[in-house]
Amino acid sequence: MTAATLCLLIYGGDEYLNEQNARDAVYRLLEEHRDAELARVDARSADANSFDEAVSPSLLSQRSVVWVEHAEDADSGLLDAIVAYANETNRDPEASPVVMQCAATLKGRSVEALMRRNNIPVDTVPKLDKAKDKLNYVYQQFQSRGRRIDPQAAQQLVNVLGDHVGELAAMIRQLCFDFDDDPMRVNRVNQYLTGNPKVTGFNVADLAMGGKTARAVIALRSALAQGTEPIALIGALALQMRNLAKAAAIRQGDISKTKAAVNEWALRTADGRLGGWTSQGISACMQRLAWADEQCKSRGGDPIYALENTIELIGAKGIQ
């Protein structure tokens, strides 16, 4: 951000990336303006007077770096004050720079349109809602650290943590900090993630779905020994079976890919596993999962036996 663009809107996209981009912009400005102090303005409760106070000189500093959070909930008075300030101080090198953080809600879209109409720069954050975008994000994060990652390892990270970008980013940071491998390979990723319940659940389900029953049972016992809750493992198995059922329904023409609401990678994986499965086999496994879920939640149940029994049935493609 330069003197000619003292206001910036960080808009939409993934929630974690939105906040991270705003944070990065704010701290770059603090680094650039060592004399400035940080002023945070919560647009959910702030008004025009609060904003004017934040951008004005204080006893401690002649200017601030102003971080306006939740701009999507700003009232019209606050938004008018921000626009007026941006127009008045557009080329004033001594003015306080402003970074606005805005979600892509219905009101947020109105805020974005207002800023664009007034020539205030908008940084649109990617959504990362597609598997390909998440993979590219992983590659970019490694590249930004001067590192590389093997495609299989990148896919493993996306498989397990792709729905939680914050956790994915934290995992990448930790991997790069702890290991010098370049490129980072899948065995290292799996070694690092062994104690993560999401990873162990995914691995158990992946082995079971691949027909590797003995290895799946061993992985199950290891996961339980590490403290993974049985219900989390049931959830991982159920997710894989639901994807398989949806892939079968798509192949039979019962539903469309859009209606299935499964990401492309997961759908391709499930479709590739359909060989040898029947509708009866899928139904039997879903019923066994429901029983195992009940055993996990029942005081008199035996969740470990139920899990092993379910894994054996899945490994046999539902053939009893």
mmCIF file with all atom_site columns, N, CA, C and O in Angstrom, residues 48-92:
data_model
loop_
_atom_site.group_PDB
_atom_site.id
_atom_site.type_symbol
_atom_site.label_atom_id
_atom_site.label_alt_id
_atom_site.label_comp_id
_atom_site.label_asym_id
_atom_site.label_entity_id
_atom_site.label_seq_id
_atom_site.pdbx_PDB_ins_code
_atom_site.Cartn_x
_atom_site.Cartn_y
_atom_site.Cartn_z
_atom_site.occupancy
_atom_site.B_iso_or_equiv
_atom_site.pdbx_formal_charge
_atom_site.auth_seq_id
_atom_site.auth_comp_id
_atom_site.auth_asym_id
_atom_site.auth_atom_id
_atom_site.pdbx_PDB_model_num
ATOM 1   N N  . ALA A 1 48 ? -18.933 6.351  13.189 1.00 0.00 ? 48 ALA A N  1
ATOM 2   C CA . ALA A 1 48 ? -18.061 7.297  12.488 1.00 0.00 ? 48 ALA A CA 1
ATOM 3   C C  . ALA A 1 48 ? -17.093 7.973  13.445 1.00 0.00 ? 48 ALA A C  1
ATOM 4   O O  . ALA A 1 48 ? -15.922 8.193  13.115 1.00 0.00 ? 48 ALA A O  1
ATOM 5   N N  . ASN A 1 49 ? -17.555 8.289  14.650 1.00 0.00 ? 49 ASN A N  1
ATOM 6   C CA . ASN A 1 49 ? -16.686 8.944  15.628 1.00 0.00 ? 49 ASN A CA 1
ATOM 7   C C  . ASN A 1 49 ? -15.540 8.028  16.053 1.00 0.00 ? 49 ASN A C  1
ATOM 8   O O  . ASN A 1 49 ? -14.398 8.486  16.231 1.00 0.00 ? 49 ASN A O  1
ATOM 9   N N  . SER A 1 50 ? -15.843 6.743  16.212 1.00 0.00 ? 50 SER A N  1
ATOM 10  C CA . SER A 1 50 ? -14.799 5.782  16.582 1.00 0.00 ? 50 SER A CA 1
ATOM 11  C C  . SER A 1 50 ? -13.723 5.715  15.508 1.00 0.00 ? 50 SER A C  1
ATOM 12  O O  . SER A 1 50 ? -12.519 5.650  15.801 1.00 0.00 ? 50 SER A O  1
ATOM 13  N N  . PHE A 1 51 ? -14.158 5.737  14.249 1.00 0.00 ? 51 PHE A N  1
ATOM 14  C CA . PHE A 1 51 ? -13.199 5.686  13.144 1.00 0.00 ? 51 PHE A CA 1
ATOM 15  C C  . PHE A 1 51 ? -12.355 6.957  13.104 1.00 0.00 ? 51 PHE A C  1
ATOM 16  O O  . PHE A 1 51 ? -11.123 6.897  12.947 1.00 0.00 ? 51 PHE A O  1
ATOM 17  N N  . ASP A 1 52 ? -13.021 8.117  13.225 1.00 0.00 ? 52 ASP A N  1
ATOM 18  C CA . ASP A 1 52 ? -12.287 9.394  13.202 1.00 0.00 ? 52 ASP A CA 1
ATOM 19  C C  . ASP A 1 52 ? -11.238 9.442  14.302 1.00 0.00 ? 52 ASP A C  1
ATOM 20  O O  . ASP A 1 52 ? -10.126 9.952  14.103 1.00 0.00 ? 52 ASP A O  1
ATOM 21  N N  . GLU A 1 53 ? -11.588 8.905  15.464 1.00 0.00 ? 53 GLU A N  1
ATOM 22  C CA . GLU A 1 53 ? -10.631 8.875  16.581 1.00 0.00 ? 53 GLU A CA 1
ATOM 23  C C  . GLU A 1 53 ? -9.452  7.966  16.270 1.00 0.00 ? 53 GLU A C  1
ATOM 24  O O  . GLU A 1 53 ? -8.301  8.275  16.591 1.00 0.00 ? 53 GLU A O  1
ATOM 25  N N  . ALA A 1 54 ? -9.727  6.837  15.604 1.00 0.00 ? 54 ALA A N  1
ATOM 26  C CA . ALA A 1 54 ? -8.674  5.867  15.295 1.00 0.00 ? 54 ALA A CA 1
ATOM 27  C C  . ALA A 1 54 ? -7.657  6.434  14.309 1.00 0.00 ? 54 ALA A C  1
ATOM 28  O O  . ALA A 1 54 ? -6.453  6.152  14.426 1.00 0.00 ? 54 ALA A O  1
ATOM 29  N N  . VAL A 1 55 ? -8.106  7.213  13.317 1.00 0.00 ? 55 VAL A N  1
ATOM 30  C CA . VAL A 1 55 ? -7.185  7.726  12.293 1.00 0.00 ? 55 VAL A CA 1
ATOM 31  C C  . VAL A 1 55 ? -6.523  9.038  12.708 1.00 0.00 ? 55 VAL A C  1
ATOM 32  O O  . VAL A 1 55 ? -5.602  9.515  12.026 1.00 0.00 ? 55 VAL A O  1
ATOM 33  N N  . SER A 1 56 ? -6.953  9.615  13.827 1.00 0.00 ? 56 SER A N  1
ATOM 34  C CA . SER A 1 56 ? -6.402  10.896 14.271 1.00 0.00 ? 56 SER A CA 1
ATOM 35  C C  . SER A 1 56 ? -5.154  10.696 15.128 1.00 0.00 ? 56 SER A C  1
ATOM 36  O O  . SER A 1 56 ? -4.969  9.628  15.728 1.00 0.00 ? 56 SER A O  1
ATOM 37  N N  . PRO A 1 57 ? -4.281  11.694 15.214 1.00 0.00 ? 57 PRO A N  1
ATOM 38  C CA . PRO A 1 57 ? -3.098  11.606 16.078 1.00 0.00 ? 57 PRO A CA 1
ATOM 39  C C  . PRO A 1 57 ? -3.496  11.391 17.533 1.00 0.00 ? 57 PRO A C  1
ATOM 40  O O  . PRO A 1 57 ? -4.551  11.853 17.982 1.00 0.00 ? 57 PRO A O  1
ATOM 41  N N  . SER A 1 58 ? -2.657  10.664 18.272 1.00 0.00 ? 58 SER A N  1
ATOM 42  C CA . SER A 1 58 ? -2.908  10.427 19.688 1.00 0.00 ? 58 SER A CA 1
ATOM 43  C C  . SER A 1 58 ? -1.727  10.955 20.496 1.00 0.00 ? 58 SER A C  1
ATOM 44  O O  . SER A 1 58 ? -0.760  11.476 19.935 1.00 0.00 ? 58 SER A O  1
ATOM 45  N N  . LEU A 1 59 ? -1.784  10.765 21.805 1.00 0.00 ? 59 LEU A N  1
ATOM 46  C CA . LEU A 1 59 ? -0.688  11.201 22.659 1.00 0.00 ? 59 LEU A CA 1
ATOM 47  C C  . LEU A 1 59 ? 0.588   10.410 22.383 1.00 0.00 ? 59 LEU A C  1
ATOM 48  O O  . LEU A 1 59 ? 1.700   10.902 22.580 1.00 0.00 ? 59 LEU A O  1
ATOM 49  N N  . LEU A 1 60 ? 0.425   9.153  21.899 1.00 0.00 ? 60 LEU A N  1
ATOM 50  C CA . LEU A 1 60 ? 1.572   8.291  21.698 1.00 0.00 ? 60 LEU A CA 1
ATOM 51  C C  . LEU A 1 60 ? 2.134   8.333  20.286 1.00 0.00 ? 60 LEU A C  1
ATOM 52  O O  . LEU A 1 60 ? 3.301   8.028  20.064 1.00 0.00 ? 60 LEU A O  1
ATOM 53  N N  . SER A 1 61 ? 1.309   8.691  19.319 1.00 0.00 ? 61 SER A N  1
ATOM 54  C CA . SER A 1 61 ? 1.770   8.646  17.932 1.00 0.00 ? 61 SER A CA 1
ATOM 55  C C  . SER A 1 61 ? 0.990   9.627  17.073 1.00 0.00 ? 61 SER A C  1
ATOM 56  O O  . SER A 1 61 ? -0.176  9.914  17.330 1.00 0.00 ? 61 SER A O  1
ATOM 57  N N  . GLN A 1 62 ? 1.665   10.128 16.030 1.00 0.00 ? 62 GLN A N  1
ATOM 58  C CA . GLN A 1 62 ? 1.024   11.054 15.109 1.00 0.00 ? 62 GLN A CA 1
ATOM 59  C C  . GLN A 1 62 ? 0.071   10.339 14.154 1.00 0.00 ? 62 GLN A C  1
ATOM 60  O O  . GLN A 1 62 ? -0.799  10.967 13.569 1.00 0.00 ? 62 GLN A O  1
ATOM 61  N N  . ARG A 1 63 ? 0.253   9.046  13.988 1.00 0.00 ? 63 ARG A N  1
ATOM 62  C CA . ARG A 1 63 ? -0.659  8.307  13.123 1.00 0.00 ? 63 ARG A CA 1
ATOM 63  C C  . ARG A 1 63 ? -0.736  6.860  13.568 1.00 0.00 ? 63 ARG A C  1
ATOM 64  O O  . ARG A 1 63 ? 0.081   6.377  14.356 1.00 0.00 ? 63 ARG A O  1
ATOM 65  N N  . SER A 1 64 ? -1.746  6.189  13.014 1.00 0.00 ? 64 SER A N  1
ATOM 66  C CA . SER A 1 64 ? -1.972  4.784  13.331 1.00 0.00 ? 64 SER A CA 1
ATOM 67  C C  . SER A 1 64 ? -2.091  3.978  12.054 1.00 0.00 ? 64 SER A C  1
ATOM 68  O O  . SER A 1 64 ? -2.306  4.526  10.972 1.00 0.00 ? 64 SER A O  1
ATOM 69  N N  . VAL A 1 65 ? -1.935  2.683  12.186 1.00 0.00 ? 65 VAL A N  1
ATOM 70  C CA . VAL A 1 65 ? -2.368  1.756  11.140 1.00 0.00 ? 65 VAL A CA 1
ATOM 71  C C  . VAL A 1 65 ? -3.704  1.216  11.633 1.00 0.00 ? 65 VAL A C  1
ATOM 72  O O  . VAL A 1 65 ? -3.772  0.571  12.684 1.00 0.00 ? 65 VAL A O  1
ATOM 73  N N  . VAL A 1 66 ? -4.771  1.505  10.904 1.00 0.00 ? 66 VAL A N  1
ATOM 74  C CA . VAL A 1 66 ? -6.128  1.204  11.372 1.00 0.00 ? 66 VAL A CA 1
ATOM 75  C C  . VAL A 1 66 ? -6.628  -0.079 10.715 1.00 0.00 ? 66 VAL A C  1
ATOM 76  O O  . VAL A 1 66 ? -6.672  -0.182 9.488  1.00 0.00 ? 66 VAL A O  1
ATOM 77  N N  . TRP A 1 67 ? -6.979  -1.034 11.548 1.00 0.00 ? 67 TRP A N  1
ATOM 78  C CA . TRP A 1 67 ? -7.495  -2.321 11.074 1.00 0.00 ? 67 TRP A CA 1
ATOM 79  C C  . TRP A 1 67 ? -8.986  -2.360 11.389 1.00 0.00 ? 67 TRP A C  1
ATOM 80  O O  . TRP A 1 67 ? -9.391  -2.486 12.538 1.00 0.00 ? 67 TRP A O  1
ATOM 81  N N  . VAL A 1 68 ? -9.815  -2.241 10.336 1.00 0.00 ? 68 VAL A N  1
ATOM 82  C CA . VAL A 1 68 ? -11.271 -2.272 10.489 1.00 0.00 ? 68 VAL A CA 1
ATOM 83  C C  . VAL A 1 68 ? -11.738 -3.705 10.257 1.00 0.00 ? 68 VAL A C  1
ATOM 84  O O  . VAL A 1 68 ? -11.686 -4.215 9.136  1.00 0.00 ? 68 VAL A O  1
ATOM 85  N N  . GLU A 1 69 ? -12.187 -4.363 11.313 1.00 0.00 ? 69 GLU A N  1
ATOM 86  C CA . GLU A 1 69 ? -12.642 -5.748 11.226 1.00 0.00 ? 69 GLU A CA 1
ATOM 87  C C  . GLU A 1 69 ? -14.156 -5.806 11.048 1.00 0.00 ? 69 GLU A C  1
ATOM 88  O O  . GLU A 1 69 ? -14.884 -4.922 11.472 1.00 0.00 ? 69 GLU A O  1
ATOM 89  N N  . HIS A 1 70 ? -14.616 -6.874 10.388 1.00 0.00 ? 70 HIS A N  1
ATOM 90  C CA . HIS A 1 70 ? -16.051 -7.098 10.164 1.00 0.00 ? 70 HIS A CA 1
ATOM 91  C C  . HIS A 1 70 ? -16.701 -5.921 9.437  1.00 0.00 ? 70 HIS A C  1
ATOM 92  O O  . HIS A 1 70 ? -17.799 -5.489 9.794  1.00 0.00 ? 70 HIS A O  1
ATOM 93  N N  . ALA A 1 71 ? -16.036 -5.456 8.376  1.00 0.00 ? 71 ALA A N  1
ATOM 94  C CA . ALA A 1 71 ? -16.562 -4.309 7.625  1.00 0.00 ? 71 ALA A CA 1
ATOM 95  C C  . ALA A 1 71 ? -17.921 -4.613 7.001  1.00 0.00 ? 71 ALA A C  1
ATOM 96  O O  . ALA A 1 71 ? -18.688 -3.698 6.701  1.00 0.00 ? 71 ALA A O  1
ATOM 97  N N  . GLU A 1 72 ? -18.229 -5.900 6.817  1.00 0.00 ? 72 GLU A N  1
ATOM 98  C CA . GLU A 1 72 ? -19.540 -6.260 6.251  1.00 0.00 ? 72 GLU A CA 1
ATOM 99  C C  . GLU A 1 72 ? -20.695 -5.841 7.155  1.00 0.00 ? 72 GLU A C  1
ATOM 100 O O  . GLU A 1 72 ? -21.845 -5.729 6.704  1.00 0.00 ? 72 GLU A O  1
ATOM 101 N N  . ASP A 1 73 ? -20.406 -5.599 8.442  1.00 0.00 ? 73 ASP A N  1
ATOM 102 C CA . ASP A 1 73 ? -21.448 -5.206 9.393  1.00 0.00 ? 73 ASP A CA 1
ATOM 103 C C  . ASP A 1 73 ? -21.396 -3.722 9.744  1.00 0.00 ? 73 ASP A C  1
ATOM 104 O O  . ASP A 1 73 ? -22.069 -3.281 10.690 1.00 0.00 ? 73 ASP A O  1
ATOM 105 N N  . ALA A 1 74 ? -20.613 -2.953 9.002  1.00 0.00 ? 74 ALA A N  1
ATOM 106 C CA . ALA A 1 74 ? -20.508 -1.512 9.275  1.00 0.00 ? 74 ALA A CA 1
ATOM 107 C C  . ALA A 1 74 ? -21.821 -0.804 8.934  1.00 0.00 ? 74 ALA A C  1
ATOM 108 O O  . ALA A 1 74 ? -22.470 -1.140 7.938  1.00 0.00 ? 74 ALA A O  1
ATOM 109 N N  . ASP A 1 75 ? -22.202 0.187  9.744  1.00 0.00 ? 75 ASP A N  1
ATOM 110 C CA . ASP A 1 75 ? -23.394 0.957  9.396  1.00 0.00 ? 75 ASP A CA 1
ATOM 111 C C  . ASP A 1 75 ? -23.036 2.023  8.361  1.00 0.00 ? 75 ASP A C  1
ATOM 112 O O  . ASP A 1 75 ? -21.854 2.248  8.060  1.00 0.00 ? 75 ASP A O  1
ATOM 113 N N  . SER A 1 76 ? -24.037 2.656  7.821  1.00 0.00 ? 76 SER A N  1
ATOM 114 C CA . SER A 1 76 ? -23.807 3.610  6.730  1.00 0.00 ? 76 SER A CA 1
ATOM 115 C C  . SER A 1 76 ? -22.953 4.791  7.177  1.00 0.00 ? 76 SER A C  1
ATOM 116 O O  . SER A 1 76 ? -22.143 5.309  6.395  1.00 0.00 ? 76 SER A O  1
ATOM 117 N N  . GLY A 1 77 ? -23.106 5.223  8.434  1.00 0.00 ? 77 GLY A N  1
ATOM 118 C CA . GLY A 1 77 ? -22.313 6.347  8.933  1.00 0.00 ? 77 GLY A CA 1
ATOM 119 C C  . GLY A 1 77 ? -20.828 6.034  8.954  1.00 0.00 ? 77 GLY A C  1
ATOM 120 O O  . GLY A 1 77 ? -20.002 6.862  8.547  1.00 0.00 ? 77 GLY A O  1
ATOM 121 N N  . LEU A 1 78 ? -20.487 4.829  9.399  1.00 0.00 ? 78 LEU A N  1
ATOM 122 C CA . LEU A 1 78 ? -19.082 4.415  9.438  1.00 0.00 ? 78 LEU A CA 1
ATOM 123 C C  . LEU A 1 78 ? -18.524 4.294  8.026  1.00 0.00 ? 78 LEU A C  1
ATOM 124 O O  . LEU A 1 78 ? -17.410 4.744  7.739  1.00 0.00 ? 78 LEU A O  1
ATOM 125 N N  . LEU A 1 79 ? -19.291 3.690  7.117  1.00 0.00 ? 79 LEU A N  1
ATOM 126 C CA . LEU A 1 79 ? -18.824 3.543  5.738  1.00 0.00 ? 79 LEU A CA 1
ATOM 127 C C  . LEU A 1 79 ? -18.629 4.898  5.066  1.00 0.00 ? 79 LEU A C  1
ATOM 128 O O  . LEU A 1 79 ? -17.638 5.108  4.354  1.00 0.00 ? 79 LEU A O  1
ATOM 129 N N  . ASP A 1 80 ? -19.543 5.819  5.307  1.00 0.00 ? 80 ASP A N  1
ATOM 130 C CA . ASP A 1 80 ? -19.405 7.171  4.747  1.00 0.00 ? 80 ASP A CA 1
ATOM 131 C C  . ASP A 1 80 ? -18.142 7.845  5.279  1.00 0.00 ? 80 ASP A C  1
ATOM 132 O O  . ASP A 1 80 ? -17.438 8.542  4.537  1.00 0.00 ? 80 ASP A O  1
ATOM 133 N N  . ALA A 1 81 ? -17.861 7.633  6.575  1.00 0.00 ? 81 ALA A N  1
ATOM 134 C CA . ALA A 1 81 ? -16.672 8.236  7.184  1.00 0.00 ? 81 ALA A CA 1
ATOM 135 C C  . ALA A 1 81 ? -15.396 7.668  6.557  1.00 0.00 ? 81 ALA A C  1
ATOM 136 O O  . ALA A 1 81 ? -14.433 8.407  6.307  1.00 0.00 ? 81 ALA A O  1
ATOM 137 N N  . ILE A 1 82 ? -15.377 6.367  6.288  1.00 0.00 ? 82 ILE A N  1
ATOM 138 C CA . ILE A 1 82 ? -14.202 5.732  5.673  1.00 0.00 ? 82 ILE A CA 1
ATOM 139 C C  . ILE A 1 82 ? -13.988 6.259  4.264  1.00 0.00 ? 82 ILE A C  1
ATOM 140 O O  . ILE A 1 82 ? -12.863 6.613  3.875  1.00 0.00 ? 82 ILE A O  1
ATOM 141 N N  . VAL A 1 83 ? -15.058 6.336  3.481  1.00 0.00 ? 83 VAL A N  1
ATOM 142 C CA . VAL A 1 83 ? -14.952 6.830  2.104  1.00 0.00 ? 83 VAL A CA 1
ATOM 143 C C  . VAL A 1 83 ? -14.500 8.287  2.085  1.00 0.00 ? 83 VAL A C  1
ATOM 144 O O  . VAL A 1 83 ? -13.621 8.669  1.299  1.00 0.00 ? 83 VAL A O  1
ATOM 145 N N  . ALA A 1 84 ? -15.079 9.092  2.968  1.00 0.00 ? 84 ALA A N  1
ATOM 146 C CA . ALA A 1 84 ? -14.697 10.513 3.029  1.00 0.00 ? 84 ALA A CA 1
ATOM 147 C C  . ALA A 1 84 ? -13.224 10.649 3.404  1.00 0.00 ? 84 ALA A C  1
ATOM 148 O O  . ALA A 1 84 ? -12.492 11.456 2.813  1.00 0.00 ? 84 ALA A O  1
ATOM 149 N N  . TYR A 1 85 ? -12.781 9.849  4.365  1.00 0.00 ? 85 TYR A N  1
ATOM 150 C CA . TYR A 1 85 ? -11.377 9.890  4.779  1.00 0.00 ? 85 TYR A CA 1
ATOM 151 C C  . TYR A 1 85 ? -10.454 9.486  3.630  1.00 0.00 ? 85 TYR A C  1
ATOM 152 O O  . TYR A 1 85 ? -9.425  10.124 3.392  1.00 0.00 ? 85 TYR A O  1
ATOM 153 N N  . ALA A 1 86 ? -10.842 8.435  2.911  1.00 0.00 ? 86 ALA A N  1
ATOM 154 C CA . ALA A 1 86 ? -10.022 7.970  1.788  1.00 0.00 ? 86 ALA A CA 1
ATOM 155 C C  . ALA A 1 86 ? -9.891  9.059  0.725  1.00 0.00 ? 86 ALA A C  1
ATOM 156 O O  . ALA A 1 86 ? -8.805  9.266  0.164  1.00 0.00 ? 86 ALA A O  1
ATOM 157 N N  . ASN A 1 87 ? -10.971 9.756  0.431  1.00 0.00 ? 87 ASN A N  1
ATOM 158 C CA . ASN A 1 87 ? -10.940 10.814 -0.582 1.00 0.00 ? 87 ASN A CA 1
ATOM 159 C C  . ASN A 1 87 ? -10.132 12.029 -0.123 1.00 0.00 ? 87 ASN A C  1
ATOM 160 O O  . ASN A 1 87 ? -9.402  12.644 -0.906 1.00 0.00 ? 87 ASN A O  1
ATOM 161 N N  . GLU A 1 88 ? -10.241 12.360 1.154  1.00 0.00 ? 88 GLU A N  1
ATOM 162 C CA . GLU A 1 88 ? -9.560  13.553 1.686  1.00 0.00 ? 88 GLU A CA 1
ATOM 163 C C  . GLU A 1 88 ? -8.054  13.338 1.823  1.00 0.00 ? 88 GLU A C  1
ATOM 164 O O  . GLU A 1 88 ? -7.270  14.284 1.679  1.00 0.00 ? 88 GLU A O  1
ATOM 165 N N  . THR A 1 89 ? -7.640  12.118 2.144  1.00 0.00 ? 89 THR A N  1
ATOM 166 C CA . THR A 1 89 ? -6.225  11.865 2.470  1.00 0.00 ? 89 THR A CA 1
ATOM 167 C C  . THR A 1 89 ? -5.525  11.004 1.419  1.00 0.00 ? 89 THR A C  1
ATOM 168 O O  . THR A 1 89 ? -4.455  10.460 1.690  1.00 0.00 ? 89 THR A O  1
ATOM 169 N N  . ASN A 1 90 ? -6.109  10.925 0.238  1.00 0.00 ? 90 ASN A N  1
ATOM 170 C CA . ASN A 1 90 ? -5.630  9.991  -0.769 1.00 0.00 ? 90 ASN A CA 1
ATOM 171 C C  . ASN A 1 90 ? -4.129  10.078 -1.020 1.00 0.00 ? 90 ASN A C  1
ATOM 172 O O  . ASN A 1 90 ? -3.459  9.069  -1.203 1.00 0.00 ? 90 ASN A O  1
ATOM 173 N N  . ARG A 1 91 ? -3.583  11.267 -1.033 1.00 0.00 ? 91 ARG A N  1
ATOM 174 C CA . ARG A 1 91 ? -2.149  11.427 -1.332 1.00 0.00 ? 91 ARG A CA 1
ATOM 175 C C  . ARG A 1 91 ? -1.379  12.084 -0.190 1.00 0.00 ? 91 ARG A C  1
ATOM 176 O O  . ARG A 1 91 ? -0.337  12.678 -0.397 1.00 0.00 ? 91 ARG A O  1
ATOM 177 N N  . ASP A 1 92 ? -1.891  11.954 0.998  1.00 0.00 ? 92 ASP A N  1
ATOM 178 C CA . ASP A 1 92 ? -1.224  12.532 2.160  1.00 0.00 ? 92 ASP A CA 1
ATOM 179 C C  . ASP A 1 92 ? -0.294  11.485 2.785  1.00 0.00 ? 92 ASP A C  1
ATOM 180 O O  . ASP A 1 92 ? -0.751  10.531 3.409  1.00 0.00 ? 92 ASP A O  1
#
